[in-house]
Amino acid sequence: MKKKENSIVLLFTSYYPYGDIAESFLDPEIPYLSATFEKVILIPLLYSNSVERVGKLPENVEIDDSLLKEQASLNKDIINKISLISNAITSIDFYREIVNQPKMFLNISTIKTSIGFFGRAVSIKKWVERYIEYQKIDLSKTVFYTYWLSLATSGISMAKQKKPTMKIVARAHSGDLYSESNYLLHRPEVLKYLNRLYLISEHGKRYILAKYPSFENLFKVSRLGTKDRGFLSSPSSDNIFRIVSCSSIIPVKRIDLLIQSLELLGKTKSSQKYEWTHIGYGPLQLELEDIANKTLPENITHKFIGYMPNEEIFSYYKNNCTDVFINVSALEGIPVSIMEAQSCGIPVIATKVGGTPEIVSNDVGLLLSKNPSPKEIMEALSKMMENPDKMIMKRKKSRDNWENHYNSRTNFEIFSHDLKKI
C-alpha cells in the first residue's frame, strides 16, 4: 500500500504504549497504520503502574508524552484543581450538558464528575491548539484518531469548533459506548465534530444508531482482530477437562459466578477431574482466590496466573492443552480474548451480551443467556465435555470463524485504508 504523502495519524490512547495491560490489543493495528501513513504519533493520556514501553514500534511511530505529563500535573496542587474548575465553568459545552441532562444536578457525585470531565477536556483542547501551532500541523493531511470515544475525543472536538478542517475519528468499544453501564458525558455534541465513528461490532452500531439516528452516515463497523500465531491449541488427552478464562478481575467480569458454576460442576460430576486457569488480574483477585480455595472441590484444581503479556498468553495456549475458553461477563463489546482463543482453535462458551453473539455461536462453542445461573453454566460445560466428536468440529469452526472475521491482517488493512481516504 502506497503511503499518503506527508500524512500523519495522531493516535490518542489511555495508556498505550506503556503499562502492564497497555491496551495490548492495539499492537497488531500499529503496523498497518505505520504502513499507510508517513508518521504515526502515539499520545497517551494516563500514567500506568508501569512505564515500560510495550513491544517494539515501527521506525515511523513516535511517542509524545507531553499531554500525559500535563494531564498528570492537574492533580498535583490546589492551583491546578482551581484551573480545572475554571476550565469547566467557562466552557459552553459544560452548560450544554446541563441543558441536555438536568438530572445531573440531583447527584453531587455526578456534578463533580462532570466538572472534572469538562475541565480536563478543555485542557486537552488547549493542548491540541498549541500542538497544531507549534508543530505546524497540516490539517489537510492529519487524522486525529482517539482509540476510545472518551475524554480525548471531547477535547479534540472542542478544538475543531475553531478549526473546522480538522479530521477526527474515534473507535467505540463497550464501556465508552453503552450508557446503561456508565454515565457518558458530552453526547451527542461530540458526534457533531467527528468525521467517522468506528464501532467494533454490529451490535454497537445498532445501539448508537437507535440513540442518534441523525448521525447514521457517521457510523461504520470496523472489527478488531488478532495475529495468526501459526499453531492450534491441543485438547486434553489425559481425562482432565481444562478450562481457561482470561479477563481483568473486576465485578463486571463475574468471576465469582464462574467459581459458583465450577463448584457445582465439580460436585455434580465428582468422578471427573478438571483444571481451571484464569489469566488476568485486578482488585478482586485475592478475594476470589480465597473463595475458590474454600469452595472448589478437590477434583477441580485451579490457578490464578495473574497478568501475562500477550506473547505469553499465546505461549500458554501453545504449550498447554485447553479444552474450552469461557467468558461470563455482564458487559462486552467483542472480547479480544475470545478472538485470541479462536485463533488457536479453542471452542468458546460466553454470555449473550454486547457484540459477543457475533463471535460466539453453537457452531464454535455455546452461547449462554445474558444472566446465566451457575446451573446453566455448569450444564454448558458438561455438554462440551460429553461430546468429544462435536468438540473436534467446534475447534475447527472456531478457527475458521477467526480467520473469516477477526484476522488482524484483513481487518486492520481495511481500517487503515479507510482512514487514508478521510
Coordinates of C-alpha atoms in Angstrom, one line a residue:
M1 CA 0.0 0.0 0.0
K2 CA 1.4 3.4 -1.0
K3 CA 1.7 5.8 1.8
K4 CA -0.1 9.1 1.7
E5 CA 2.5 11.8 1.3
N6 CA 3.3 13.8 4.4
S7 CA 0.4 12.2 6.2
I8 CA 0.2 11.9 10.0
V9 CA -2.1 10.0 12.4
L10 CA -2.2 11.3 15.9
L11 CA -3.4 8.3 17.9
F12 CA -4.8 9.2 21.4
T13 CA -4.8 6.3 23.8
S14 CA -5.4 5.8 27.5
Y15 CA -2.0 4.2 28.4
Y16 CA -0.6 2.7 25.2
P17 CA 2.3 2.1 24.6
Y18 CA 3.0 2.0 28.3
G19 CA 1.9 -0.2 31.2
D20 CA 1.0 -3.7 32.1
I21 CA -2.2 -4.1 30.2
A22 CA -1.4 -1.1 28.0
E23 CA -4.3 -1.8 25.5
S24 CA -2.1 -4.5 24.1
F25 CA -4.8 -5.3 21.6
L26 CA -3.6 -2.2 19.8
D27 CA -0.3 -3.9 19.0
P28 CA -1.5 -5.7 15.8
E29 CA -3.1 -2.5 14.5
I30 CA 0.0 -0.3 14.7
P31 CA 2.0 -1.9 11.8
Y32 CA -0.9 -1.2 9.4
L33 CA -1.2 2.4 10.4
S34 CA 2.6 2.6 10.0
A35 CA 2.4 1.2 6.5
T36 CA -0.3 3.6 5.4
F37 CA 0.8 6.9 6.8
E38 CA 4.2 8.6 6.8
K39 CA 4.1 9.2 10.5
V40 CA 2.1 7.8 13.5
I41 CA 2.4 9.6 16.8
L42 CA 1.1 7.9 19.9
I43 CA -0.3 10.3 22.5
P44 CA -1.3 8.6 25.9
L45 CA -3.3 10.4 28.5
L46 CA -2.7 8.4 31.7
Y47 CA 0.2 7.1 33.7
S48 CA 0.2 3.4 34.2
N49 CA 1.6 1.4 37.1
S50 CA 4.4 0.5 34.8
V51 CA 6.2 2.9 32.5
E52 CA 7.9 0.2 30.5
R53 CA 7.2 0.5 26.8
V54 CA 5.3 -2.4 25.3
G55 CA 6.7 -4.1 22.3
K56 CA 8.9 -2.8 19.5
L57 CA 7.4 0.0 17.4
P58 CA 8.0 0.6 13.7
E59 CA 10.5 3.3 12.9
N60 CA 7.9 5.9 11.8
V61 CA 5.9 5.5 15.0
E62 CA 6.7 8.1 17.7
I63 CA 5.6 8.7 21.2
D64 CA 4.6 12.1 22.5
D65 CA 4.3 12.3 26.3
S66 CA 3.6 16.0 26.7
L67 CA -0.1 15.6 27.1
L68 CA 0.4 12.7 29.5
K69 CA 2.6 14.9 31.7
E70 CA 0.3 17.9 31.5
Q71 CA -2.8 15.8 32.5
A72 CA -0.9 14.3 35.4
S73 CA 0.1 17.7 36.7
L74 CA -3.6 18.7 37.0
N75 CA -3.9 16.7 40.2
K76 CA -0.8 18.0 41.9
D77 CA -1.9 21.1 43.8
I78 CA -4.9 23.4 44.6
I79 CA -3.9 25.9 41.9
N80 CA -4.2 23.2 39.2
K81 CA -7.5 22.0 40.7
I82 CA -8.9 25.5 40.6
S83 CA -7.7 25.7 37.0
L84 CA -9.7 22.6 36.2
I85 CA -12.9 24.1 37.7
S86 CA -12.3 27.3 35.9
N87 CA -12.0 25.4 32.6
A88 CA -15.3 23.6 33.2
I89 CA -17.4 26.6 34.3
T90 CA -16.2 28.8 31.4
S91 CA -16.9 26.1 28.8
I92 CA -20.1 26.4 26.8
D93 CA -20.1 22.6 26.4
F94 CA -20.5 22.2 30.2
Y95 CA -23.7 24.3 30.1
R96 CA -25.0 22.4 27.1
E97 CA -24.6 19.2 29.2
I98 CA -26.6 20.8 32.0
V99 CA -29.4 21.6 29.5
N100 CA -29.3 18.1 28.0
Q101 CA -29.0 16.3 31.3
P102 CA -30.6 18.5 34.0
K103 CA -30.9 15.5 36.3
M104 CA -27.1 15.6 36.8
F105 CA -27.7 18.3 39.5
L106 CA -29.6 15.9 41.6
N107 CA -26.4 14.0 42.3
I108 CA -23.3 15.6 43.9
S109 CA -21.0 12.8 42.6
T110 CA -22.3 13.4 39.0
I111 CA -21.7 17.1 39.3
K112 CA -18.1 16.6 40.4
T113 CA -17.6 14.0 37.6
S114 CA -18.9 16.5 35.0
I115 CA -16.8 19.3 36.3
G116 CA -13.7 17.1 36.2
F117 CA -14.5 15.8 32.8
F118 CA -15.1 19.2 31.1
G119 CA -12.2 20.7 33.0
R120 CA -9.8 18.1 31.5
A121 CA -11.5 18.2 28.1
V122 CA -10.8 21.9 27.9
S123 CA -7.2 21.4 28.9
I124 CA -6.9 18.8 26.1
K125 CA -8.5 21.3 23.7
K126 CA -5.8 23.9 24.7
W127 CA -3.1 21.4 24.3
V128 CA -4.3 20.4 20.8
E129 CA -4.5 24.1 19.7
R130 CA -0.9 24.6 20.9
Y131 CA 0.3 21.4 19.3
I132 CA -1.2 22.3 15.9
E133 CA 0.5 25.7 16.1
Y134 CA 4.0 24.6 17.4
Q135 CA 4.3 21.5 15.2
K136 CA 2.9 23.4 12.2
I137 CA 0.4 20.6 11.6
D138 CA -1.1 20.4 8.1
L139 CA -4.7 19.7 9.0
S140 CA -5.5 18.5 5.4
K141 CA -3.0 15.6 5.9
T142 CA -3.5 14.8 9.6
V143 CA -6.1 12.5 11.2
F144 CA -6.8 12.9 14.9
Y145 CA -7.7 9.3 16.0
T146 CA -9.0 8.5 19.5
Y147 CA -8.9 4.9 20.4
W148 CA -11.8 5.3 22.8
L149 CA -14.9 7.6 22.5
S150 CA -14.0 9.4 25.6
L151 CA -12.3 12.4 27.2
A152 CA -9.7 12.9 24.4
T153 CA -12.5 12.8 21.8
S154 CA -14.3 15.6 23.6
G155 CA -11.2 17.8 23.9
I156 CA -10.3 17.4 20.3
S157 CA -13.8 18.1 19.2
M158 CA -13.8 21.4 21.1
A159 CA -10.6 22.4 19.2
K160 CA -12.4 21.6 16.0
Q161 CA -15.1 24.2 16.7
K162 CA -12.5 26.8 15.8
K163 CA -10.6 24.7 13.3
P164 CA -13.4 23.1 11.2
T165 CA -11.0 21.4 8.7
M166 CA -9.7 19.1 11.4
K167 CA -10.3 15.4 10.7
I168 CA -11.4 13.4 13.8
V169 CA -12.2 9.7 14.0
A170 CA -12.8 7.6 17.1
R171 CA -13.4 3.9 18.0
A172 CA -16.2 2.9 20.4
H173 CA -15.9 -0.4 22.2
S174 CA -18.2 -1.1 25.2
G175 CA -17.7 0.9 28.4
D176 CA -17.3 4.0 26.2
L177 CA -20.4 3.2 24.3
Y178 CA -23.2 1.6 26.4
S179 CA -24.7 4.2 28.7
E180 CA -26.6 1.6 30.7
S181 CA -23.3 0.8 32.4
N182 CA -21.8 4.3 32.6
Y183 CA -22.8 7.9 32.8
L184 CA -21.5 9.1 29.5
L185 CA -20.9 12.8 29.0
H186 CA -20.8 15.1 26.0
R187 CA -23.1 13.2 23.8
P188 CA -24.4 13.9 21.2
E189 CA -22.4 17.2 20.9
V190 CA -19.1 15.4 20.3
L191 CA -20.6 13.4 17.4
K192 CA -21.2 16.7 15.5
Y193 CA -17.5 17.1 15.1
L194 CA -16.4 13.6 14.2
N195 CA -15.7 12.6 10.6
R196 CA -16.3 8.9 11.5
L197 CA -17.1 6.7 14.5
Y198 CA -16.0 3.2 14.1
L199 CA -17.9 0.6 16.1
I200 CA -16.2 -2.8 16.8
S201 CA -19.5 -4.7 16.4
E202 CA -22.8 -4.6 14.6
H203 CA -24.5 -4.6 18.0
G204 CA -22.6 -1.4 18.9
K205 CA -23.6 0.2 15.6
R206 CA -27.3 -0.7 16.1
Y207 CA -27.2 0.6 19.7
I208 CA -25.8 4.0 18.9
L209 CA -27.9 4.4 15.7
A210 CA -31.0 3.9 17.8
K211 CA -29.9 6.7 20.1
Y212 CA -28.6 9.1 17.5
P213 CA -30.3 8.2 14.1
S214 CA -29.5 11.6 12.6
F215 CA -25.8 10.6 12.6
E216 CA -26.3 7.4 10.6
N217 CA -23.7 8.3 8.0
L218 CA -21.1 8.8 10.7
F219 CA -21.2 5.2 12.0
K220 CA -19.2 2.3 10.5
V221 CA -18.3 -1.1 11.8
S222 CA -14.6 -1.9 11.9
R223 CA -13.8 -5.1 13.8
L224 CA -10.7 -5.6 15.8
G225 CA -8.5 -8.6 15.1
T226 CA -5.6 -10.7 16.3
K227 CA -2.5 -12.1 14.6
D228 CA -2.2 -15.6 13.2
R229 CA 0.3 -17.2 15.6
G230 CA 0.7 -20.3 13.3
F231 CA -0.4 -23.0 15.7
L232 CA -3.5 -24.7 17.0
S233 CA -4.0 -25.5 20.7
S234 CA -4.3 -29.1 21.6
P235 CA -7.3 -30.7 23.5
S236 CA -6.5 -32.7 26.6
S237 CA -5.8 -36.5 26.3
D238 CA -5.4 -37.5 29.9
N239 CA -9.1 -37.4 31.0
I240 CA -8.7 -34.0 32.7
F241 CA -11.0 -31.3 31.3
R242 CA -9.1 -28.0 31.1
I243 CA -11.0 -24.7 31.2
V244 CA -9.4 -21.3 30.6
S245 CA -10.7 -17.8 31.3
C246 CA -8.9 -14.5 30.6
S247 CA -10.0 -11.1 31.8
S248 CA -9.5 -8.3 34.3
I249 CA -10.7 -9.4 37.7
I250 CA -13.3 -6.8 38.2
P251 CA -17.0 -7.1 39.1
V252 CA -18.4 -6.8 35.6
K253 CA -16.4 -10.0 34.6
R254 CA -18.4 -12.1 37.1
I255 CA -15.5 -14.4 38.0
D256 CA -17.4 -15.1 41.2
L257 CA -20.3 -16.5 39.1
L258 CA -17.8 -18.8 37.3
I259 CA -16.5 -20.1 40.6
Q260 CA -20.0 -20.9 41.7
S261 CA -20.6 -22.8 38.4
L262 CA -17.3 -24.7 38.8
E263 CA -18.2 -25.7 42.3
L264 CA -21.5 -27.1 41.1
L265 CA -19.8 -28.9 38.2
G266 CA -17.2 -30.5 40.4
K267 CA -19.8 -31.7 42.9
T268 CA -22.2 -32.9 40.2
K269 CA -19.6 -34.8 38.3
S270 CA -17.3 -35.8 41.1
S271 CA -15.5 -38.6 39.3
Q272 CA -14.3 -36.2 36.6
K273 CA -11.1 -34.2 37.1
Y274 CA -10.9 -30.5 36.0
E275 CA -8.3 -27.8 35.7
W276 CA -9.4 -24.2 35.6
T277 CA -6.8 -21.4 34.8
H278 CA -7.6 -17.7 35.0
I279 CA -5.3 -15.3 33.2
G280 CA -5.5 -11.6 34.2
Y281 CA -5.5 -9.6 37.4
G282 CA -7.5 -6.9 39.2
P283 CA -8.7 -5.6 42.5
L284 CA -10.8 -8.7 43.3
Q285 CA -8.1 -11.2 42.7
L286 CA -7.2 -12.0 46.4
E287 CA -10.8 -12.2 47.4
L288 CA -11.8 -14.5 44.6
E289 CA -8.7 -16.7 45.1
D290 CA -9.8 -17.1 48.7
I291 CA -13.3 -18.0 47.7
A292 CA -12.0 -20.6 45.1
N293 CA -9.7 -22.1 47.7
K294 CA -12.6 -22.5 50.1
T295 CA -15.4 -23.7 47.8
L296 CA -14.0 -25.6 44.8
P297 CA -14.0 -29.4 45.4
E298 CA -10.8 -31.5 45.3
N299 CA -11.5 -32.7 41.7
I300 CA -11.0 -29.2 40.4
T301 CA -7.5 -27.7 40.5
H302 CA -7.3 -24.0 39.8
K303 CA -4.7 -21.3 39.4
F304 CA -4.8 -17.5 39.0
I305 CA -1.8 -16.8 36.8
G306 CA -2.2 -13.0 37.1
Y307 CA -1.1 -10.6 34.4
M308 CA 0.5 -12.2 31.3
P309 CA 1.9 -10.2 28.3
N310 CA 0.2 -11.0 25.1
E311 CA 3.0 -13.1 23.8
E312 CA 3.0 -15.2 26.9
I313 CA -0.7 -15.9 26.6
F314 CA -0.2 -17.4 23.2
S315 CA 2.8 -19.3 24.5
Y316 CA 0.5 -20.7 27.2
Y317 CA -2.1 -21.9 24.6
K318 CA 0.7 -23.4 22.5
N319 CA 2.3 -25.3 25.4
N320 CA -0.7 -26.3 27.4
C321 CA -3.8 -28.3 26.5
T322 CA -7.0 -26.2 26.5
D323 CA -10.5 -27.7 26.1
V324 CA -12.7 -24.7 26.4
F325 CA -12.4 -20.9 26.9
I326 CA -15.1 -19.3 29.0
N327 CA -16.3 -15.7 29.4
V328 CA -19.3 -14.9 31.7
S329 CA -19.0 -11.1 31.6
A330 CA -22.1 -8.9 32.1
L331 CA -20.8 -6.4 29.5
E332 CA -18.7 -6.7 26.4
G333 CA -18.0 -5.2 23.0
I334 CA -16.4 -8.1 21.3
P335 CA -13.7 -9.6 23.6
V336 CA -10.3 -9.7 22.1
S337 CA -9.6 -12.6 24.5
I338 CA -12.2 -14.7 22.6
M339 CA -10.5 -13.7 19.2
E340 CA -7.2 -14.9 20.6
A341 CA -8.7 -18.2 21.8
Q342 CA -10.5 -18.8 18.5
S343 CA -7.3 -18.1 16.5
C344 CA -5.8 -21.1 18.3
G345 CA -8.9 -23.3 17.6
I346 CA -10.3 -23.3 21.1
P347 CA -14.1 -23.6 21.5
V348 CA -15.7 -20.8 23.5
I349 CA -18.6 -20.5 26.0
A350 CA -19.8 -17.0 26.5
T351 CA -22.7 -14.8 27.6
K352 CA -25.1 -13.2 25.2
V353 CA -24.0 -9.6 25.9
G354 CA -23.0 -6.8 23.6
G355 CA -21.4 -8.0 20.4
T356 CA -20.5 -11.4 21.8
P357 CA -23.2 -13.3 19.8
E358 CA -21.4 -12.1 16.6
I359 CA -18.3 -14.1 17.6
V360 CA -19.8 -17.0 19.6
S361 CA -22.4 -19.4 18.5
N362 CA -23.3 -23.0 19.0
D363 CA -21.1 -23.8 16.0
V364 CA -17.9 -22.6 17.7
G365 CA -19.0 -23.3 21.3
L366 CA -22.0 -22.4 23.3
L367 CA -23.8 -19.1 23.8
L368 CA -25.2 -18.6 27.3
S369 CA -28.1 -16.3 28.3
K370 CA -27.2 -12.7 29.4
N371 CA -27.6 -13.5 33.0
P372 CA -26.9 -17.3 33.4
S373 CA -27.3 -19.2 36.6
P374 CA -24.5 -21.3 37.9
K375 CA -26.6 -24.3 36.8
E376 CA -26.8 -23.0 33.2
I377 CA -23.0 -22.5 33.0
M378 CA -22.4 -25.9 34.6
E379 CA -24.7 -27.6 32.1
A380 CA -22.9 -25.8 29.2
L381 CA -19.5 -27.1 30.4
S382 CA -20.9 -30.6 30.8
K383 CA -22.3 -30.6 27.3
M384 CA -19.0 -29.6 25.9
M385 CA -17.2 -32.2 27.9
E386 CA -19.5 -35.0 27.0
N387 CA -19.4 -34.6 23.2
P388 CA -15.8 -35.2 22.1
D389 CA -16.7 -35.7 18.4
K390 CA -18.6 -32.4 18.4
M391 CA -15.8 -30.7 20.2
I392 CA -13.4 -31.6 17.3
M393 CA -15.8 -29.9 14.9
K394 CA -16.2 -26.9 17.2
R395 CA -12.4 -26.5 17.3
K396 CA -12.2 -26.4 13.5
K397 CA -15.1 -23.9 13.2
S398 CA -13.7 -21.7 16.0
R399 CA -10.5 -21.3 14.0
D400 CA -12.5 -20.7 10.8
N401 CA -14.6 -18.1 12.4
W402 CA -11.5 -16.2 13.5
E403 CA -9.9 -16.5 10.0
N404 CA -13.1 -15.2 8.3
H405 CA -13.9 -12.3 10.7
Y406 CA -11.2 -11.4 13.2
N407 CA -7.9 -11.8 11.4
S408 CA -5.9 -8.6 12.1
R409 CA -4.3 -8.8 8.6
T410 CA -7.6 -8.3 6.9
N411 CA -9.4 -6.0 9.4
F412 CA -6.6 -3.5 10.1
E413 CA -5.6 -3.3 6.4
I414 CA -9.2 -2.3 5.6
F415 CA -9.4 0.1 8.5
S416 CA -6.1 1.8 7.7
H417 CA -7.1 2.2 4.1
D418 CA -10.4 3.8 5.2
L419 CA -8.6 6.3 7.4
K420 CA -6.4 7.2 4.5
K421 CA -9.4 8.3 2.4
I422 CA -10.9 10.6 5.1

